[in-house]
Amino acid sequence: MTKANRKRDSEIIVMHPSWLNYSGHVFLLIVFVAGAIVCFLNEREVLTVVGGILMLIAVIILIHAVLRRLSRRYTITSDAVSSRVGIGGRSEKEIRISDIRQVEVRQGMWQRIFGLGNVLFASAATGGIEVTFEGVRNPTGVKTKVNALRDALAVADKKRCPQCGEFIWKDAKVCPHCHLTFASEQEGQ
Ligand SMILES: [Zn+2]
């Protein structure tokens, strides 16, 4: 492995969903806490119980948001993008950079306001979305970064098929996607 390769491998970005992605949780939290305070301020005993229940729900909402954020971990290296969901790496999904077919950014209305978004990665193998970065900051920056990594790899040992546009190995004689044959016109490559 060359020095350049090693340097690229160490280039790791680790992300979590932004806290701002959970503004819905925060809103509910405020509503329940406010409700609980109103109940506690009232002298009646029944309302104290109701206030206690509202407080308990608020705590559950808070724990849910914290766990949801901390249990999602997204990584980009020069080789792959991966998402890990669940405490202790329950479910890990990975796509090699060279297999990425499409990177897409989707933003909900609230996400757009906060500059957040979901970044979806689809692989050439299945065509479906396999890895999703949920509610990360600067989603277009993430997309640009991954596309740059993909282009760097593509230039290294791949070429684009002139007929179907898929990336294929530089020394391929036949395109595996559209079966275009590259006679022996390798001189120009
Ligand atoms: Zn082709």
PDB file of C-alpha atoms and ligand atoms in Angstrom:
ATOM      1  CA  MET A   1       0.000   0.000   0.000  1.00  0.00           C
ATOM      2  CA  THR A   2       1.368   3.394  -0.942  1.00  0.00           C
ATOM      3  CA  LYS A   3       1.707   6.358   1.337  1.00  0.00           C
ATOM      4  CA  ALA A   4      -1.063   8.164  -0.517  1.00  0.00           C
ATOM      5  CA  ASN A   5      -3.452   5.267   0.057  1.00  0.00           C
ATOM      6  CA  ARG A   6      -2.712   5.106   3.736  1.00  0.00           C
ATOM      7  CA  LYS A   7      -3.349   8.805   4.056  1.00  0.00           C
ATOM      8  CA  ARG A   8      -6.719   8.424   2.343  1.00  0.00           C
ATOM      9  CA  ASP A   9      -7.722   5.502   4.554  1.00  0.00           C
ATOM     10  CA  SER A  10      -7.151   7.522   7.706  1.00  0.00           C
ATOM     11  CA  GLU A  11      -9.433  10.234   6.413  1.00  0.00           C
ATOM     12  CA  ILE A  12     -12.450   9.341   8.502  1.00  0.00           C
ATOM     13  CA  ILE A  13     -15.504  11.454   9.162  1.00  0.00           C
ATOM     14  CA  VAL A  14     -17.784  10.396  11.999  1.00  0.00           C
ATOM     15  CA  MET A  15     -21.220  11.982  12.345  1.00  0.00           C
ATOM     16  CA  HIS A  16     -24.373  11.721  14.404  1.00  0.00           C
ATOM     17  CA  PRO A  17     -27.782  13.161  13.635  1.00  0.00           C
ATOM     18  CA  SER A  18     -27.857  16.814  14.713  1.00  0.00           C
ATOM     19  CA  TRP A  19     -29.601  17.632  18.001  1.00  0.00           C
ATOM     20  CA  LEU A  20     -31.688  20.072  15.963  1.00  0.00           C
ATOM     21  CA  ASN A  21     -33.159  17.071  14.137  1.00  0.00           C
ATOM     22  CA  TYR A  22     -35.127  16.367  17.316  1.00  0.00           C
ATOM     23  CA  SER A  23     -36.907  19.721  17.543  1.00  0.00           C
ATOM     24  CA  GLY A  24     -40.201  17.769  17.482  1.00  0.00           C
ATOM     25  CA  HIS A  25     -39.128  16.004  20.674  1.00  0.00           C
ATOM     26  CA  VAL A  26     -38.111  19.338  22.220  1.00  0.00           C
ATOM     27  CA  PHE A  27     -41.489  20.838  21.367  1.00  0.00           C
ATOM     28  CA  LEU A  28     -43.360  17.918  23.008  1.00  0.00           C
ATOM     29  CA  LEU A  29     -41.013  18.097  25.978  1.00  0.00           C
ATOM     30  CA  ILE A  30     -41.854  21.767  26.539  1.00  0.00           C
ATOM     31  CA  VAL A  31     -45.600  21.086  26.213  1.00  0.00           C
ATOM     32  CA  PHE A  32     -45.535  18.261  28.783  1.00  0.00           C
ATOM     33  CA  VAL A  33     -43.303  20.115  31.258  1.00  0.00           C
ATOM     34  CA  ALA A  34     -45.499  23.221  30.968  1.00  0.00           C
ATOM     35  CA  GLY A  35     -48.588  21.055  31.533  1.00  0.00           C
ATOM     36  CA  ALA A  36     -46.968  19.465  34.574  1.00  0.00           C
ATOM     37  CA  ILE A  37     -46.060  22.873  36.059  1.00  0.00           C
ATOM     38  CA  VAL A  38     -49.641  24.114  35.614  1.00  0.00           C
ATOM     39  CA  CYS A  39     -50.886  20.983  37.428  1.00  0.00           C
ATOM     40  CA  PHE A  40     -48.372  21.358  40.274  1.00  0.00           C
ATOM     41  CA  LEU A  41     -49.302  25.021  40.787  1.00  0.00           C
ATOM     42  CA  ASN A  42     -52.923  23.964  41.295  1.00  0.00           C
ATOM     43  CA  GLU A  43     -53.701  23.023  44.901  1.00  0.00           C
ATOM     44  CA  ARG A  44     -55.876  19.988  44.116  1.00  0.00           C
ATOM     45  CA  GLU A  45     -54.405  16.578  44.851  1.00  0.00           C
ATOM     46  CA  VAL A  46     -55.735  14.902  41.676  1.00  0.00           C
ATOM     47  CA  LEU A  47     -53.854  17.401  39.530  1.00  0.00           C
ATOM     48  CA  THR A  48     -50.608  16.690  41.399  1.00  0.00           C
ATOM     49  CA  VAL A  49     -50.904  13.069  40.246  1.00  0.00           C
ATOM     50  CA  VAL A  50     -51.645  14.190  36.663  1.00  0.00           C
ATOM     51  CA  GLY A  51     -48.642  16.538  36.854  1.00  0.00           C
ATOM     52  CA  GLY A  52     -46.459  13.638  37.963  1.00  0.00           C
ATOM     53  CA  ILE A  53     -47.598  11.540  35.005  1.00  0.00           C
ATOM     54  CA  LEU A  54     -46.932  14.416  32.562  1.00  0.00           C
ATOM     55  CA  MET A  55     -43.444  14.845  34.073  1.00  0.00           C
ATOM     56  CA  LEU A  56     -42.779  11.111  33.614  1.00  0.00           C
ATOM     57  CA  ILE A  57     -43.822  11.295  29.941  1.00  0.00           C
ATOM     58  CA  ALA A  58     -41.514  14.316  29.486  1.00  0.00           C
ATOM     59  CA  VAL A  59     -38.591  12.309  30.890  1.00  0.00           C
ATOM     60  CA  ILE A  60     -39.386   9.396  28.525  1.00  0.00           C
ATOM     61  CA  ILE A  61     -39.450  11.778  25.538  1.00  0.00           C
ATOM     62  CA  LEU A  62     -36.089  13.221  26.598  1.00  0.00           C
ATOM     63  CA  ILE A  63     -34.503   9.758  27.001  1.00  0.00           C
ATOM     64  CA  HIS A  64     -35.933   8.685  23.638  1.00  0.00           C
ATOM     65  CA  ALA A  65     -34.394  11.683  21.828  1.00  0.00           C
ATOM     66  CA  VAL A  66     -31.012  11.222  23.527  1.00  0.00           C
ATOM     67  CA  LEU A  67     -30.880   7.482  22.776  1.00  0.00           C
ATOM     68  CA  ARG A  68     -32.043   7.984  19.213  1.00  0.00           C
ATOM     69  CA  ARG A  69     -29.310  10.473  18.542  1.00  0.00           C
ATOM     70  CA  LEU A  70     -26.505   8.629  20.341  1.00  0.00           C
ATOM     71  CA  SER A  71     -27.401   5.239  18.856  1.00  0.00           C
ATOM     72  CA  ARG A  72     -26.924   6.489  15.310  1.00  0.00           C
ATOM     73  CA  ARG A  73     -23.394   6.782  14.073  1.00  0.00           C
ATOM     74  CA  TYR A  74     -22.394   7.551  10.509  1.00  0.00           C
ATOM     75  CA  THR A  75     -18.910   7.095   9.108  1.00  0.00           C
ATOM     76  CA  ILE A  76     -17.187   8.068   5.877  1.00  0.00           C
ATOM     77  CA  THR A  77     -13.780   6.705   4.954  1.00  0.00           C
ATOM     78  CA  SER A  78     -12.032   6.683   1.602  1.00  0.00           C
ATOM     79  CA  ASP A  79     -13.319   3.109   1.155  1.00  0.00           C
ATOM     80  CA  ALA A  80     -16.883   3.110   2.414  1.00  0.00           C
ATOM     81  CA  VAL A  81     -19.835   4.912   3.945  1.00  0.00           C
ATOM     82  CA  SER A  82     -21.532   3.154   6.829  1.00  0.00           C
ATOM     83  CA  SER A  83     -24.321   3.675   9.297  1.00  0.00           C
ATOM     84  CA  ARG A  84     -24.567   2.003  12.659  1.00  0.00           C
ATOM     85  CA  VAL A  85     -27.899   1.984  14.417  1.00  0.00           C
ATOM     86  CA  GLY A  86     -28.401   0.686  17.949  1.00  0.00           C
ATOM     87  CA  ILE A  87     -26.317   0.748  21.107  1.00  0.00           C
ATOM     88  CA  GLY A  88     -23.317  -1.522  20.632  1.00  0.00           C
ATOM     89  CA  GLY A  89     -23.596  -1.684  16.852  1.00  0.00           C
ATOM     90  CA  ARG A  90     -26.829  -3.628  16.500  1.00  0.00           C
ATOM     91  CA  SER A  91     -27.284  -3.010  12.818  1.00  0.00           C
ATOM     92  CA  GLU A  92     -24.448  -1.874  10.607  1.00  0.00           C
ATOM     93  CA  LYS A  93     -24.882  -1.087   6.942  1.00  0.00           C
ATOM     94  CA  GLU A  94     -22.063  -0.295   4.597  1.00  0.00           C
ATOM     95  CA  ILE A  95     -21.532   0.543   0.943  1.00  0.00           C
ATOM     96  CA  ARG A  96     -18.106   0.647  -0.595  1.00  0.00           C
ATOM     97  CA  ILE A  97     -17.390   4.021  -2.189  1.00  0.00           C
ATOM     98  CA  SER A  98     -16.724   2.281  -5.490  1.00  0.00           C
ATOM     99  CA  ASP A  99     -20.185   0.647  -5.374  1.00  0.00           C
ATOM    100  CA  ILE A 100     -22.110   3.864  -4.783  1.00  0.00           C
ATOM    101  CA  ARG A 101     -24.385   4.621  -7.669  1.00  0.00           C
ATOM    102  CA  GLN A 102     -26.257   7.612  -6.336  1.00  0.00           C
ATOM    103  CA  VAL A 103     -26.103  10.042  -3.436  1.00  0.00           C
ATOM    104  CA  GLU A 104     -29.294  11.916  -2.701  1.00  0.00           C
ATOM    105  CA  VAL A 105     -30.202  14.653  -0.214  1.00  0.00           C
ATOM    106  CA  ARG A 106     -33.749  14.842   1.124  1.00  0.00           C
ATOM    107  CA  GLN A 107     -34.892  17.628   3.421  1.00  0.00           C
ATOM    108  CA  GLY A 108     -38.127  18.049   5.285  1.00  0.00           C
ATOM    109  CA  MET A 109     -39.443  21.540   5.914  1.00  0.00           C
ATOM    110  CA  TRP A 110     -38.035  21.774   9.456  1.00  0.00           C
ATOM    111  CA  GLN A 111     -34.756  20.215   8.400  1.00  0.00           C
ATOM    112  CA  ARG A 112     -34.412  22.844   5.664  1.00  0.00           C
ATOM    113  CA  ILE A 113     -34.885  25.647   8.192  1.00  0.00           C
ATOM    114  CA  PHE A 114     -32.151  24.212  10.429  1.00  0.00           C
ATOM    115  CA  GLY A 115     -29.801  23.345   7.543  1.00  0.00           C
ATOM    116  CA  LEU A 116     -30.180  19.608   8.118  1.00  0.00           C
ATOM    117  CA  GLY A 117     -31.102  16.755   5.832  1.00  0.00           C
ATOM    118  CA  ASN A 118     -31.068  13.033   5.176  1.00  0.00           C
ATOM    119  CA  VAL A 119     -28.333  11.756   2.886  1.00  0.00           C
ATOM    120  CA  LEU A 120     -29.247   8.550   1.060  1.00  0.00           C
ATOM    121  CA  PHE A 121     -26.737   6.257  -0.599  1.00  0.00           C
ATOM    122  CA  ALA A 122     -27.747   3.721  -3.234  1.00  0.00           C
ATOM    123  CA  SER A 123     -25.380   1.068  -4.514  1.00  0.00           C
ATOM    124  CA  ALA A 124     -24.957  -0.103  -8.052  1.00  0.00           C
ATOM    125  CA  ALA A 125     -25.616  -3.683  -6.933  1.00  0.00           C
ATOM    126  CA  THR A 126     -29.249  -3.367  -5.880  1.00  0.00           C
ATOM    127  CA  GLY A 127     -30.203   0.119  -7.046  1.00  0.00           C
ATOM    128  CA  GLY A 128     -32.048   0.591  -3.759  1.00  0.00           C
ATOM    129  CA  ILE A 129     -31.178   2.905  -0.892  1.00  0.00           C
ATOM    130  CA  GLU A 130     -28.930   0.985   1.463  1.00  0.00           C
ATOM    131  CA  VAL A 131     -27.354   3.524   3.772  1.00  0.00           C
ATOM    132  CA  THR A 132     -29.100   6.590   5.155  1.00  0.00           C
ATOM    133  CA  PHE A 133     -27.559   9.384   7.195  1.00  0.00           C
ATOM    134  CA  GLU A 134     -30.507  10.815   9.112  1.00  0.00           C
ATOM    135  CA  GLY A 135     -30.731  14.503  10.016  1.00  0.00           C
ATOM    136  CA  VAL A 136     -27.082  15.390   9.580  1.00  0.00           C
ATOM    137  CA  ARG A 137     -25.760  18.911   9.402  1.00  0.00           C
ATOM    138  CA  ASN A 138     -24.703  20.260   5.974  1.00  0.00           C
ATOM    139  CA  PRO A 139     -26.140  17.341   3.943  1.00  0.00           C
ATOM    140  CA  THR A 140     -25.049  18.790   0.582  1.00  0.00           C
ATOM    141  CA  GLY A 141     -21.496  19.077   1.918  1.00  0.00           C
ATOM    142  CA  VAL A 142     -21.634  15.367   2.816  1.00  0.00           C
ATOM    143  CA  LYS A 143     -22.910  14.551  -0.663  1.00  0.00           C
ATOM    144  CA  THR A 144     -20.154  16.595  -2.307  1.00  0.00           C
ATOM    145  CA  LYS A 145     -17.521  14.928  -0.125  1.00  0.00           C
ATOM    146  CA  VAL A 146     -18.666  11.395  -0.975  1.00  0.00           C
ATOM    147  CA  ASN A 147     -18.973  12.176  -4.677  1.00  0.00           C
ATOM    148  CA  ALA A 148     -15.423  13.565  -4.622  1.00  0.00           C
ATOM    149  CA  LEU A 149     -14.165  10.347  -2.983  1.00  0.00           C
ATOM    150  CA  ARG A 150     -16.048   8.306  -5.567  1.00  0.00           C
ATOM    151  CA  ASP A 151     -14.625  10.305  -8.456  1.00  0.00           C
ATOM    152  CA  ALA A 152     -11.099   9.937  -7.038  1.00  0.00           C
ATOM    153  CA  LEU A 153     -11.547   6.149  -6.951  1.00  0.00           C
ATOM    154  CA  ALA A 154     -13.158   6.067 -10.368  1.00  0.00           C
ATOM    155  CA  VAL A 155     -10.257   7.896 -11.925  1.00  0.00           C
ATOM    156  CA  ALA A 156      -7.785   5.546 -10.263  1.00  0.00           C
ATOM    157  CA  ASP A 157      -8.820   2.269 -11.903  1.00  0.00           C
ATOM    158  CA  LYS A 158     -12.169   2.728 -13.604  1.00  0.00           C
ATOM    159  CA  LYS A 159     -13.617   4.323 -16.673  1.00  0.00           C
ATOM    160  CA  ARG A 160     -17.107   5.347 -17.652  1.00  0.00           C
ATOM    161  CA  CYS A 161     -18.794   3.200 -20.295  1.00  0.00           C
ATOM    162  CA  PRO A 162     -19.453   5.539 -23.237  1.00  0.00           C
ATOM    163  CA  GLN A 163     -22.762   3.807 -23.977  1.00  0.00           C
ATOM    164  CA  CYS A 164     -24.522   3.341 -20.610  1.00  0.00           C
ATOM    165  CA  GLY A 165     -22.474   5.673 -18.404  1.00  0.00           C
ATOM    166  CA  GLU A 166     -21.729   3.065 -15.700  1.00  0.00           C
ATOM    167  CA  PHE A 167     -18.288   2.981 -14.097  1.00  0.00           C
ATOM    168  CA  ILE A 168     -16.476  -0.168 -15.151  1.00  0.00           C
ATOM    169  CA  TRP A 169     -12.952  -1.488 -14.710  1.00  0.00           C
ATOM    170  CA  LYS A 170     -10.441   0.266 -16.926  1.00  0.00           C
ATOM    171  CA  ASP A 171      -9.222  -2.929 -18.586  1.00  0.00           C
ATOM    172  CA  ALA A 172     -12.688  -4.442 -19.150  1.00  0.00           C
ATOM    173  CA  LYS A 173     -13.181  -5.768 -22.682  1.00  0.00           C
ATOM    174  CA  VAL A 174     -16.973  -5.920 -22.361  1.00  0.00           C
ATOM    175  CA  CYS A 175     -19.232  -3.639 -20.344  1.00  0.00           C
ATOM    176  CA  PRO A 176     -21.023  -5.819 -17.707  1.00  0.00           C
ATOM    177  CA  HIS A 177     -24.048  -3.520 -17.779  1.00  0.00           C
ATOM    178  CA  CYS A 178     -24.849  -2.949 -21.460  1.00  0.00           C
ATOM    179  CA  HIS A 179     -22.496  -5.521 -23.028  1.00  0.00           C
ATOM    180  CA  LEU A 180     -20.788  -2.949 -25.205  1.00  0.00           C
ATOM    181  CA  THR A 181     -17.569  -4.493 -26.537  1.00  0.00           C
ATOM    182  CA  PHE A 182     -14.342  -2.501 -26.392  1.00  0.00           C
ATOM    183  CA  ALA A 183     -12.484  -4.112 -29.337  1.00  0.00           C
ATOM    184  CA  SER A 184      -8.803  -3.352 -28.852  1.00  0.00           C
ATOM    185  CA  GLU A 185      -9.200   0.391 -28.800  1.00  0.00           C
ATOM    186  CA  GLN A 186      -7.212   0.642 -25.558  1.00  0.00           C
ATOM    187  CA  GLU A 187      -4.486   2.840 -27.107  1.00  0.00           C
ATOM    188  CA  GLY A 188      -6.389   5.985 -26.331  1.00  0.00           C
ATOM    189  CA  GLN A 189      -6.946   5.117 -22.634  1.00  0.00           C
TER     190      GLN A 189
HETATM  191 ZN    ZN B   1     -22.093  -0.050 -20.694  1.00  0.00          ZN
END
